[in-house]
Every structure is written in structure tokens, then in C-alpha cells.
CSV table of N, CA and C in Angstrom, one decimal:
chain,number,residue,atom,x,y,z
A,1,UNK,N,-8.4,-13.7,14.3
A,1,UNK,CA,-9.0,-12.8,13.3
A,1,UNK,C,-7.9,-11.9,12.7
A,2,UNK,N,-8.3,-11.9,11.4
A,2,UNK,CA,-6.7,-10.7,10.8
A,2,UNK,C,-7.0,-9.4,10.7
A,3,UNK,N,-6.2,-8.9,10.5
A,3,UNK,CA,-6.6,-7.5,10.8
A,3,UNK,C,-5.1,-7.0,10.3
A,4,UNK,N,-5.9,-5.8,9.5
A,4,UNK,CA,-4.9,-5.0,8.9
A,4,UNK,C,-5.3,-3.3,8.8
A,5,UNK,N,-4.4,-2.7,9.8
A,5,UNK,CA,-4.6,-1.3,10.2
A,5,UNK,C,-3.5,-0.4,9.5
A,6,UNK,N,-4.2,0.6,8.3
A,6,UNK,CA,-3.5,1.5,8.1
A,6,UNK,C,-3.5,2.8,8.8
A,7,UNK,N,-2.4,3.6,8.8
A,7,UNK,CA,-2.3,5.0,9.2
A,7,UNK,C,-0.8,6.0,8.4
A,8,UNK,N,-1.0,7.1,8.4
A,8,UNK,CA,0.0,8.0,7.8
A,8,UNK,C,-0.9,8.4,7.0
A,9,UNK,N,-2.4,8.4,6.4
A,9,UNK,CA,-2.7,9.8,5.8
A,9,UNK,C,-3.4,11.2,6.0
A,10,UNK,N,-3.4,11.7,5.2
A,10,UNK,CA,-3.5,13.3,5.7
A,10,UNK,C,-3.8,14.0,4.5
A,11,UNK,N,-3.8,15.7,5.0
A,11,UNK,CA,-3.5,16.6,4.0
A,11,UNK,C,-2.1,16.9,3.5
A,12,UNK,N,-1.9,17.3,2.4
A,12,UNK,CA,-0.1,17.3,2.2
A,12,UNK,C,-0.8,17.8,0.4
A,13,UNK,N,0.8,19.3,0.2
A,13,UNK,CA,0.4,19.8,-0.7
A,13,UNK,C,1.1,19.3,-2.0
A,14,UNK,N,0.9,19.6,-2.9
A,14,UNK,CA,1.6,19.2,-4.2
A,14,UNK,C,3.1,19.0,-4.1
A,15,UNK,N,4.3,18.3,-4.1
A,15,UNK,CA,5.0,18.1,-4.1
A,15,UNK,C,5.9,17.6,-2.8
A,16,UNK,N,4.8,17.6,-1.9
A,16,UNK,CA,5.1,16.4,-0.5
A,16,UNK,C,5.3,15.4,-0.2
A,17,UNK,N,5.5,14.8,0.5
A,17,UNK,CA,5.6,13.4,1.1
A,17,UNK,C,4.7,13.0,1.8
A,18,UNK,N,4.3,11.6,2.3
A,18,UNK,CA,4.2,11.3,3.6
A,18,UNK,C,4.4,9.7,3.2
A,19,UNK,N,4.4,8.9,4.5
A,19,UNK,CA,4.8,7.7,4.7
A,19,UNK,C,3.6,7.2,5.5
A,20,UNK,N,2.9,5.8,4.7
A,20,UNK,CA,1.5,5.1,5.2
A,20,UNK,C,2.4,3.9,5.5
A,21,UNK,N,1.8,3.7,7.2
A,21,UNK,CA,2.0,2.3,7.4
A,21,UNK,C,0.9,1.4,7.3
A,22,UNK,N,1.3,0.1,7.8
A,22,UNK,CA,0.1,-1.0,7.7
A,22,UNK,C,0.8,-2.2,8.8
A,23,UNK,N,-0.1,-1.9,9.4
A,23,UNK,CA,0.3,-3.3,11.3
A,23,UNK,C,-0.6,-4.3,10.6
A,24,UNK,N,0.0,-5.5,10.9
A,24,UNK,CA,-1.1,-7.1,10.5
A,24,UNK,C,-0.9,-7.4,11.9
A,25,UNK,N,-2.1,-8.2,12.1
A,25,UNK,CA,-2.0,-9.1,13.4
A,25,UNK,C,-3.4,-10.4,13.1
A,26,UNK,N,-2.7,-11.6,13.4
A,26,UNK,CA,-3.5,-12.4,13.3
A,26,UNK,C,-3.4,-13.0,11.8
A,27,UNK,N,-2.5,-12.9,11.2
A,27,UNK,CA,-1.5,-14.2,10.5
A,27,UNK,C,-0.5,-14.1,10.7
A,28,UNK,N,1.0,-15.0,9.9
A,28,UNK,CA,1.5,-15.6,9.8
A,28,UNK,C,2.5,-14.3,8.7
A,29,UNK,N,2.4,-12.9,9.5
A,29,UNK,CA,2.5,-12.3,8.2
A,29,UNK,C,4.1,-12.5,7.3
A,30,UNK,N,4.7,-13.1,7.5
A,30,UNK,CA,6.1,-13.2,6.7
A,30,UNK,C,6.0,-14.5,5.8
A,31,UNK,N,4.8,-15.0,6.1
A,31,UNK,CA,4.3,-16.3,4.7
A,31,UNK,C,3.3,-15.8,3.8
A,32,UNK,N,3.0,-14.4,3.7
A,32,UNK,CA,2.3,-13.5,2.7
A,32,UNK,C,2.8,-12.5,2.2
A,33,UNK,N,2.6,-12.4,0.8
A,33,UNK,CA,2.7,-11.5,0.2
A,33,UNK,C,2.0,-10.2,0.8
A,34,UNK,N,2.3,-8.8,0.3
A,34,UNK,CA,1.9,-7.8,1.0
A,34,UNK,C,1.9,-6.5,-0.1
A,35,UNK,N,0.5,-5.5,-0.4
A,35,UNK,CA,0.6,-4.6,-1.3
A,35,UNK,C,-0.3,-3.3,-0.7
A,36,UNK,N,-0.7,-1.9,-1.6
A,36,UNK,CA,-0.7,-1.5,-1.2
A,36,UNK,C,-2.0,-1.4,-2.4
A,37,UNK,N,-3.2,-0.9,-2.6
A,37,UNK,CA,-4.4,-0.6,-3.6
A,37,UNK,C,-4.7,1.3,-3.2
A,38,UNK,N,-5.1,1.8,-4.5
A,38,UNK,CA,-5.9,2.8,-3.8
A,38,UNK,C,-7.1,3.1,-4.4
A,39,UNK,N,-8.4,3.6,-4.1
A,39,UNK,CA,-9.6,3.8,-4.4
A,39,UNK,C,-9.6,5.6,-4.9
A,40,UNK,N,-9.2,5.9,-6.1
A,40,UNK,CA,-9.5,7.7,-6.2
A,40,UNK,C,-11.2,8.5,-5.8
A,41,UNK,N,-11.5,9.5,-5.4
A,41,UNK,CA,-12.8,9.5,-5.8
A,41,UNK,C,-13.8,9.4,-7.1
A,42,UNK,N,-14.4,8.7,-7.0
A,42,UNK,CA,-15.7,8.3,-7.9
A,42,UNK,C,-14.8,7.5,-9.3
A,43,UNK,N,-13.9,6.6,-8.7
A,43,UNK,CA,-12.9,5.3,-9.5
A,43,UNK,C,-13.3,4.1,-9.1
A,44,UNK,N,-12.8,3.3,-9.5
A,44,UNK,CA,-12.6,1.9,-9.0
A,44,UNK,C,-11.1,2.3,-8.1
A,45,UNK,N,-11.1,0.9,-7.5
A,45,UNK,CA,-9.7,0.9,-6.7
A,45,UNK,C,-8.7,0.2,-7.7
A,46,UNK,N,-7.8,0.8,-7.3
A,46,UNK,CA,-6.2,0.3,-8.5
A,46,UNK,C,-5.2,-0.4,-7.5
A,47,UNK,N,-4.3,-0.8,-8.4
A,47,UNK,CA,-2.8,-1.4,-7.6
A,47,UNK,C,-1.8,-0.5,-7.3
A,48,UNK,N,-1.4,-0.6,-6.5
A,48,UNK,CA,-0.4,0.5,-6.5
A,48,UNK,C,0.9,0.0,-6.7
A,49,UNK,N,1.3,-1.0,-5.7
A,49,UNK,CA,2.7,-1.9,-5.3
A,49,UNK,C,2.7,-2.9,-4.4
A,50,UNK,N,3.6,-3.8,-4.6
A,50,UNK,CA,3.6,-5.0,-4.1
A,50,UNK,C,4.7,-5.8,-3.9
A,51,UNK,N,4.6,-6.2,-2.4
A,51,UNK,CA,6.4,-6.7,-2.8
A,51,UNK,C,5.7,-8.0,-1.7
A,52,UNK,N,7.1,-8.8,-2.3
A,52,UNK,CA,7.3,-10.4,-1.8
A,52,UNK,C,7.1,-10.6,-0.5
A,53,UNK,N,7.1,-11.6,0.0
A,53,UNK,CA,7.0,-12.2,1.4
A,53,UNK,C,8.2,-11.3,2.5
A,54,UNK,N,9.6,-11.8,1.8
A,54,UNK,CA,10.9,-11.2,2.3
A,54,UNK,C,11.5,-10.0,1.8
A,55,UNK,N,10.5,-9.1,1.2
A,55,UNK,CA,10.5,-7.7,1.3
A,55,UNK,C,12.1,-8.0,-0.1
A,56,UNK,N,12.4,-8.5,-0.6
A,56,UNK,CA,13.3,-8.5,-1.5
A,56,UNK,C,12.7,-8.1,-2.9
A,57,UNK,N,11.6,-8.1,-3.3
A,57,UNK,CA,11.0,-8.1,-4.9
A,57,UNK,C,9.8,-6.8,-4.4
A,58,UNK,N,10.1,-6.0,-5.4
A,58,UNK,CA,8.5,-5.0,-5.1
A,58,UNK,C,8.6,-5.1,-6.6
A,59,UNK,N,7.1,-4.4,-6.6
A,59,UNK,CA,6.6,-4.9,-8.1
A,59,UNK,C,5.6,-3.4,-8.0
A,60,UNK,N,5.6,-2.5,-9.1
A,60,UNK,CA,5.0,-1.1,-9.6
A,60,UNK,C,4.0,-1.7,-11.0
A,61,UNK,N,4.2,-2.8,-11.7
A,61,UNK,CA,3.8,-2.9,-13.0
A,61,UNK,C,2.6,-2.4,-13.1
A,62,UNK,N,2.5,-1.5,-14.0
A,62,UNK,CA,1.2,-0.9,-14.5
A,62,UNK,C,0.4,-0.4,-13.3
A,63,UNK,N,1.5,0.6,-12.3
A,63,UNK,CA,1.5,1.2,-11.3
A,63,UNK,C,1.4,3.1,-12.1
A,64,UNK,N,0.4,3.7,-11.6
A,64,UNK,CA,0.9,5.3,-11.8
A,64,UNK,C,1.7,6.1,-11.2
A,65,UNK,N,2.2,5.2,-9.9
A,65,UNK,CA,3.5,5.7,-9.2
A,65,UNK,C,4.9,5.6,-9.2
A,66,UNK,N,4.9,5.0,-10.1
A,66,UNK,CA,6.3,3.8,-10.3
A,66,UNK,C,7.5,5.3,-10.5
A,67,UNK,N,8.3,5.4,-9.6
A,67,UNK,CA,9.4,6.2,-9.2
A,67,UNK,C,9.1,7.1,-8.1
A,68,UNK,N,7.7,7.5,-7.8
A,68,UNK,CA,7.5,8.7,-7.0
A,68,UNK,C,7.2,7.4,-5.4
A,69,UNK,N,6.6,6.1,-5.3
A,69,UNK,CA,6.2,5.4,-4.7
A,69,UNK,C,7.2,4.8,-4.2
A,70,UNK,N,7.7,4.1,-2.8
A,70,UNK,CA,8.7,2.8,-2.7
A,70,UNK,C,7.3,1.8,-1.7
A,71,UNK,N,7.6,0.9,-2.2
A,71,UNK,CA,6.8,0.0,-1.1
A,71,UNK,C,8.2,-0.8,-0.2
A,72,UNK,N,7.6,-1.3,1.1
A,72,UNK,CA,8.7,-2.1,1.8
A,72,UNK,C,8.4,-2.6,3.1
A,73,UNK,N,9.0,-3.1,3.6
A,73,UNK,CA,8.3,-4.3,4.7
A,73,UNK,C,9.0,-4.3,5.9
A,74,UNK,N,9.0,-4.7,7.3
A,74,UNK,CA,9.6,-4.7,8.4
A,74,UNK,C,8.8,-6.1,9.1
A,75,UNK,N,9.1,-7.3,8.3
A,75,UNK,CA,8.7,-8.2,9.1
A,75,UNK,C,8.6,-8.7,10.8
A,76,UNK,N,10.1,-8.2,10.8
A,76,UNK,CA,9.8,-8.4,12.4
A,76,UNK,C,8.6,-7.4,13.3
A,77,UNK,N,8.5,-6.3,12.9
A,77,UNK,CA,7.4,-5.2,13.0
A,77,UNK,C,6.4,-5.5,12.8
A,78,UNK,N,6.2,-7.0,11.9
A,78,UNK,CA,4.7,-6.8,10.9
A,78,UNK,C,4.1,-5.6,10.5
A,79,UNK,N,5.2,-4.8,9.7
A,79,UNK,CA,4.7,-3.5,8.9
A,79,UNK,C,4.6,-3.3,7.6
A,80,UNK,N,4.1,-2.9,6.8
A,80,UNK,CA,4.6,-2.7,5.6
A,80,UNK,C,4.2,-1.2,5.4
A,81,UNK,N,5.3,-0.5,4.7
A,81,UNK,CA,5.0,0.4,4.3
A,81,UNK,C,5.1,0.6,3.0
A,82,UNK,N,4.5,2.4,2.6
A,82,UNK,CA,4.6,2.7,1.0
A,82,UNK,C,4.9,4.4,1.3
A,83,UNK,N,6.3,4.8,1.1
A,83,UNK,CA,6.6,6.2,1.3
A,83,UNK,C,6.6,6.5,-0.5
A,84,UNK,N,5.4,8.0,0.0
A,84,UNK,CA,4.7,8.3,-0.8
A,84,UNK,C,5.6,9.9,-1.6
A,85,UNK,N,6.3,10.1,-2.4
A,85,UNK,CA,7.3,11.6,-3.1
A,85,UNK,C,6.7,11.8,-3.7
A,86,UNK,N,6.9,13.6,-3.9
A,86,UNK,CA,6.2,14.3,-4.9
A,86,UNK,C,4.9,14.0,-5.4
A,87,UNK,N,4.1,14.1,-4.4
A,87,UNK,CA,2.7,13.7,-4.6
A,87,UNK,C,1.8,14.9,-5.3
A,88,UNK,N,0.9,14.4,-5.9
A,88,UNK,CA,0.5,15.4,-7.0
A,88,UNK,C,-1.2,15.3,-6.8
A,89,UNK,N,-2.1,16.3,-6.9
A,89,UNK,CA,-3.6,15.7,-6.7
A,89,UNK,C,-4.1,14.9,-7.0
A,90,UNK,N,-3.7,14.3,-8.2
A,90,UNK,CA,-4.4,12.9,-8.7
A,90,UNK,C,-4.1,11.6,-7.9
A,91,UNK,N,-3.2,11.9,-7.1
A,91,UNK,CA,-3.0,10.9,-6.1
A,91,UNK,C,-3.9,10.8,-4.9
A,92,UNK,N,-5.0,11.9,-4.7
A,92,UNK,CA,-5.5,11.6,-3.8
A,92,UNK,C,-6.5,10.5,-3.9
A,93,UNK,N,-6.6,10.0,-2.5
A,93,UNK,CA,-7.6,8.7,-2.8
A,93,UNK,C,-7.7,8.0,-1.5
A,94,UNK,N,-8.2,7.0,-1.2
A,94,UNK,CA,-8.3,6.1,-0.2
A,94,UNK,C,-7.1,5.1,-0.4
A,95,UNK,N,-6.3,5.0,0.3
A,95,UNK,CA,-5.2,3.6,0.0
A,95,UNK,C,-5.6,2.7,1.1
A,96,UNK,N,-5.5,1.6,0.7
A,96,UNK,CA,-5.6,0.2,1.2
A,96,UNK,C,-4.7,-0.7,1.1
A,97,UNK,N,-4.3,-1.7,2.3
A,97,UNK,CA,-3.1,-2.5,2.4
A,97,UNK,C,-4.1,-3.6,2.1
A,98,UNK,N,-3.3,-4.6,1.5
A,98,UNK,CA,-3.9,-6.0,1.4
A,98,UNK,C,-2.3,-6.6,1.5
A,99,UNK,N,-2.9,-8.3,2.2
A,99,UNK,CA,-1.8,-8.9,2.2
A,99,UNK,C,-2.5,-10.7,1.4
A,100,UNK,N,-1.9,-11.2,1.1
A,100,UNK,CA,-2.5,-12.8,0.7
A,100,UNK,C,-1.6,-13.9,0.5
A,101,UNK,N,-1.7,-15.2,0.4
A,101,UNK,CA,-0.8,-16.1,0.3
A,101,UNK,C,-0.1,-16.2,-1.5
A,102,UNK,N,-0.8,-15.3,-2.3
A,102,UNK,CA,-0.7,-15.8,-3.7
A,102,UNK,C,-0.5,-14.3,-4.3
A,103,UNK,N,0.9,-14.1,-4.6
A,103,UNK,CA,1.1,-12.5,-5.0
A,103,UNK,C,0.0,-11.9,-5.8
A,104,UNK,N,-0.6,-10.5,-5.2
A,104,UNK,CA,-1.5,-10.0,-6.1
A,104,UNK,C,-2.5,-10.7,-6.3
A,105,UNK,N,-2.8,-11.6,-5.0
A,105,UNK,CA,-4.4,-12.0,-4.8
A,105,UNK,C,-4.7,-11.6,-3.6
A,106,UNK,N,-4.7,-10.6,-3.0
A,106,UNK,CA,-5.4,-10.1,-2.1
A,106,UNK,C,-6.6,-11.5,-1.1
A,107,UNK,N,-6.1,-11.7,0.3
A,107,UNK,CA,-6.8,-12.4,1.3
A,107,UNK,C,-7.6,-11.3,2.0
A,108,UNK,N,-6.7,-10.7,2.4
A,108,UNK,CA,-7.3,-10.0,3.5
A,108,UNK,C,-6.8,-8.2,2.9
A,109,UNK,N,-7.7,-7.4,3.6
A,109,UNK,CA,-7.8,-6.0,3.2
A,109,UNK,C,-8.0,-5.3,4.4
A,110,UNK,N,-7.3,-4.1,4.3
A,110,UNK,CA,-7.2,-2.9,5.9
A,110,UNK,C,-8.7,-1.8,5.5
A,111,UNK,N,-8.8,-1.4,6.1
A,111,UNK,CA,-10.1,-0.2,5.7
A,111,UNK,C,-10.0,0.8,5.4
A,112,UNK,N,-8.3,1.0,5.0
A,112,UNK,CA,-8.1,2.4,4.4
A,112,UNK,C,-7.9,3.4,5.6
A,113,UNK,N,-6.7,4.4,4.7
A,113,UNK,CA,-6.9,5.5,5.0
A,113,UNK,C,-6.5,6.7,4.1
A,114,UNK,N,-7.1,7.9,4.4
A,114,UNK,CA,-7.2,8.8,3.0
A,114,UNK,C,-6.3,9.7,2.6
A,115,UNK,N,-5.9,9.7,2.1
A,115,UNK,CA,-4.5,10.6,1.1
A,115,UNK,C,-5.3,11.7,0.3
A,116,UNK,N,-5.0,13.4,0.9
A,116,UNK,CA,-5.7,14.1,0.3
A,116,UNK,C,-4.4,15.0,-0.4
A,117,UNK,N,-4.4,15.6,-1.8
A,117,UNK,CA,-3.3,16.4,-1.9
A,117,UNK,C,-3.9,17.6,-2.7
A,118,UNK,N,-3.4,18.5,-2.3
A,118,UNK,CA,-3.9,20.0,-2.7
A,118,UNK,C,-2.7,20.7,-3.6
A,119,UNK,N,-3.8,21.4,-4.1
A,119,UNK,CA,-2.9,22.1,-5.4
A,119,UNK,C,-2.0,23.5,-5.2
């Protein structure tokens, strides 16, 4: 069974950090691609970032984080993370890890955890 557990969110005020991980277990995770989605309140969920199998290619396109976000991976770990800069309220949301065989087609999905940011 796969399983994908996020953790690292919180409260954190306008112009903070924090760092979300994401543990896989139960694939093959260095033959998947791996990203990060987030759900805002009362949105749909968006892409955030996404990077390759071997953590060499990340990809922001038509990302709203693209500079303040790094996505990145620790295969041996089976981790991927997304260290989160200068976070701003409109960032708050539910983030979700997905990982899949087919970049930016999501197989499998974590259950989130929530990123709140205050003004």
C-alpha cells in the first residue's frame, strides 16, 4: 500500500519560513516523479512544484511561488521536500505531496497538511 505522509505545517507570520516534508513508503519511490499541490481556502487545489525522479529538474511553471518556493528530494530518505521563504497570507492553504510514474500526473496523493500565515 502507498502512502504518502506530509508534515512541517503550522502557524508562521508574514515573511517566514518553514520546511514541509513528505515520507513515501510502499513504491519504488526513485522511479517517480514527485510534486508538491496546494488547496487555498474555498479554491480548487493548484500546482505548486515538481521535480524529476533524480531530484535534477524542478519545474515552478505557472507556479505562484516561483522564487520564494525550492522543491527537492532525498531519495535515499524517500523524502521530498518544498522549503517554503517569505511566505505571505495568500499562501495559506492545505499542501499536498503527490508522486506518479508520468511527470505531473499525479498516482498517488498524501492527505495534506496545513500552512497557515498571518498578517
Amino acid at each position: 500500500q502507498v502512502q504518502l505522509v506530509e508534515s512541517g505545517g503550522g502557524l508562521v507570520q508574514a515573511g517566514g519560513s518553514l520546511r514541509l516534508s513528505c515520507t513515501a513508503s510502499g513504491l519504488t519511490f526513485d522511479n517517480n516523479y514527485a510534486g508538491w499541490y496546494r488547496r487555498p481556502p474555498g479554491q480548487e487545489r493548484e500546482f505548486v512544484a515538481a521535480i524529476s525522479r533524480d531530484g535534477t529538474i524542478t519545474d515552478y511553471t505557472h507556479s505562484p511561488v516561483l522564487g520564494r518556493f525550492i522543491i527537492s528530494r532525498d531519495n535515499s530518505r524517500v523524502v521530498v521536500y518544498l522549503q517554503m521563504n517569505n511566505l505571505q497570507p495568500e499562501d495559506t492553504a492545505v499542501y499536498f505531496c503527490a508522486a506518479g510514474k508520468h511527470y505531473r500526473v499525479p498516482d498517488y496523493w498524501g492527505e495534506g497538511t496545513l500552512v497557515t500565515v498571518s498578517s
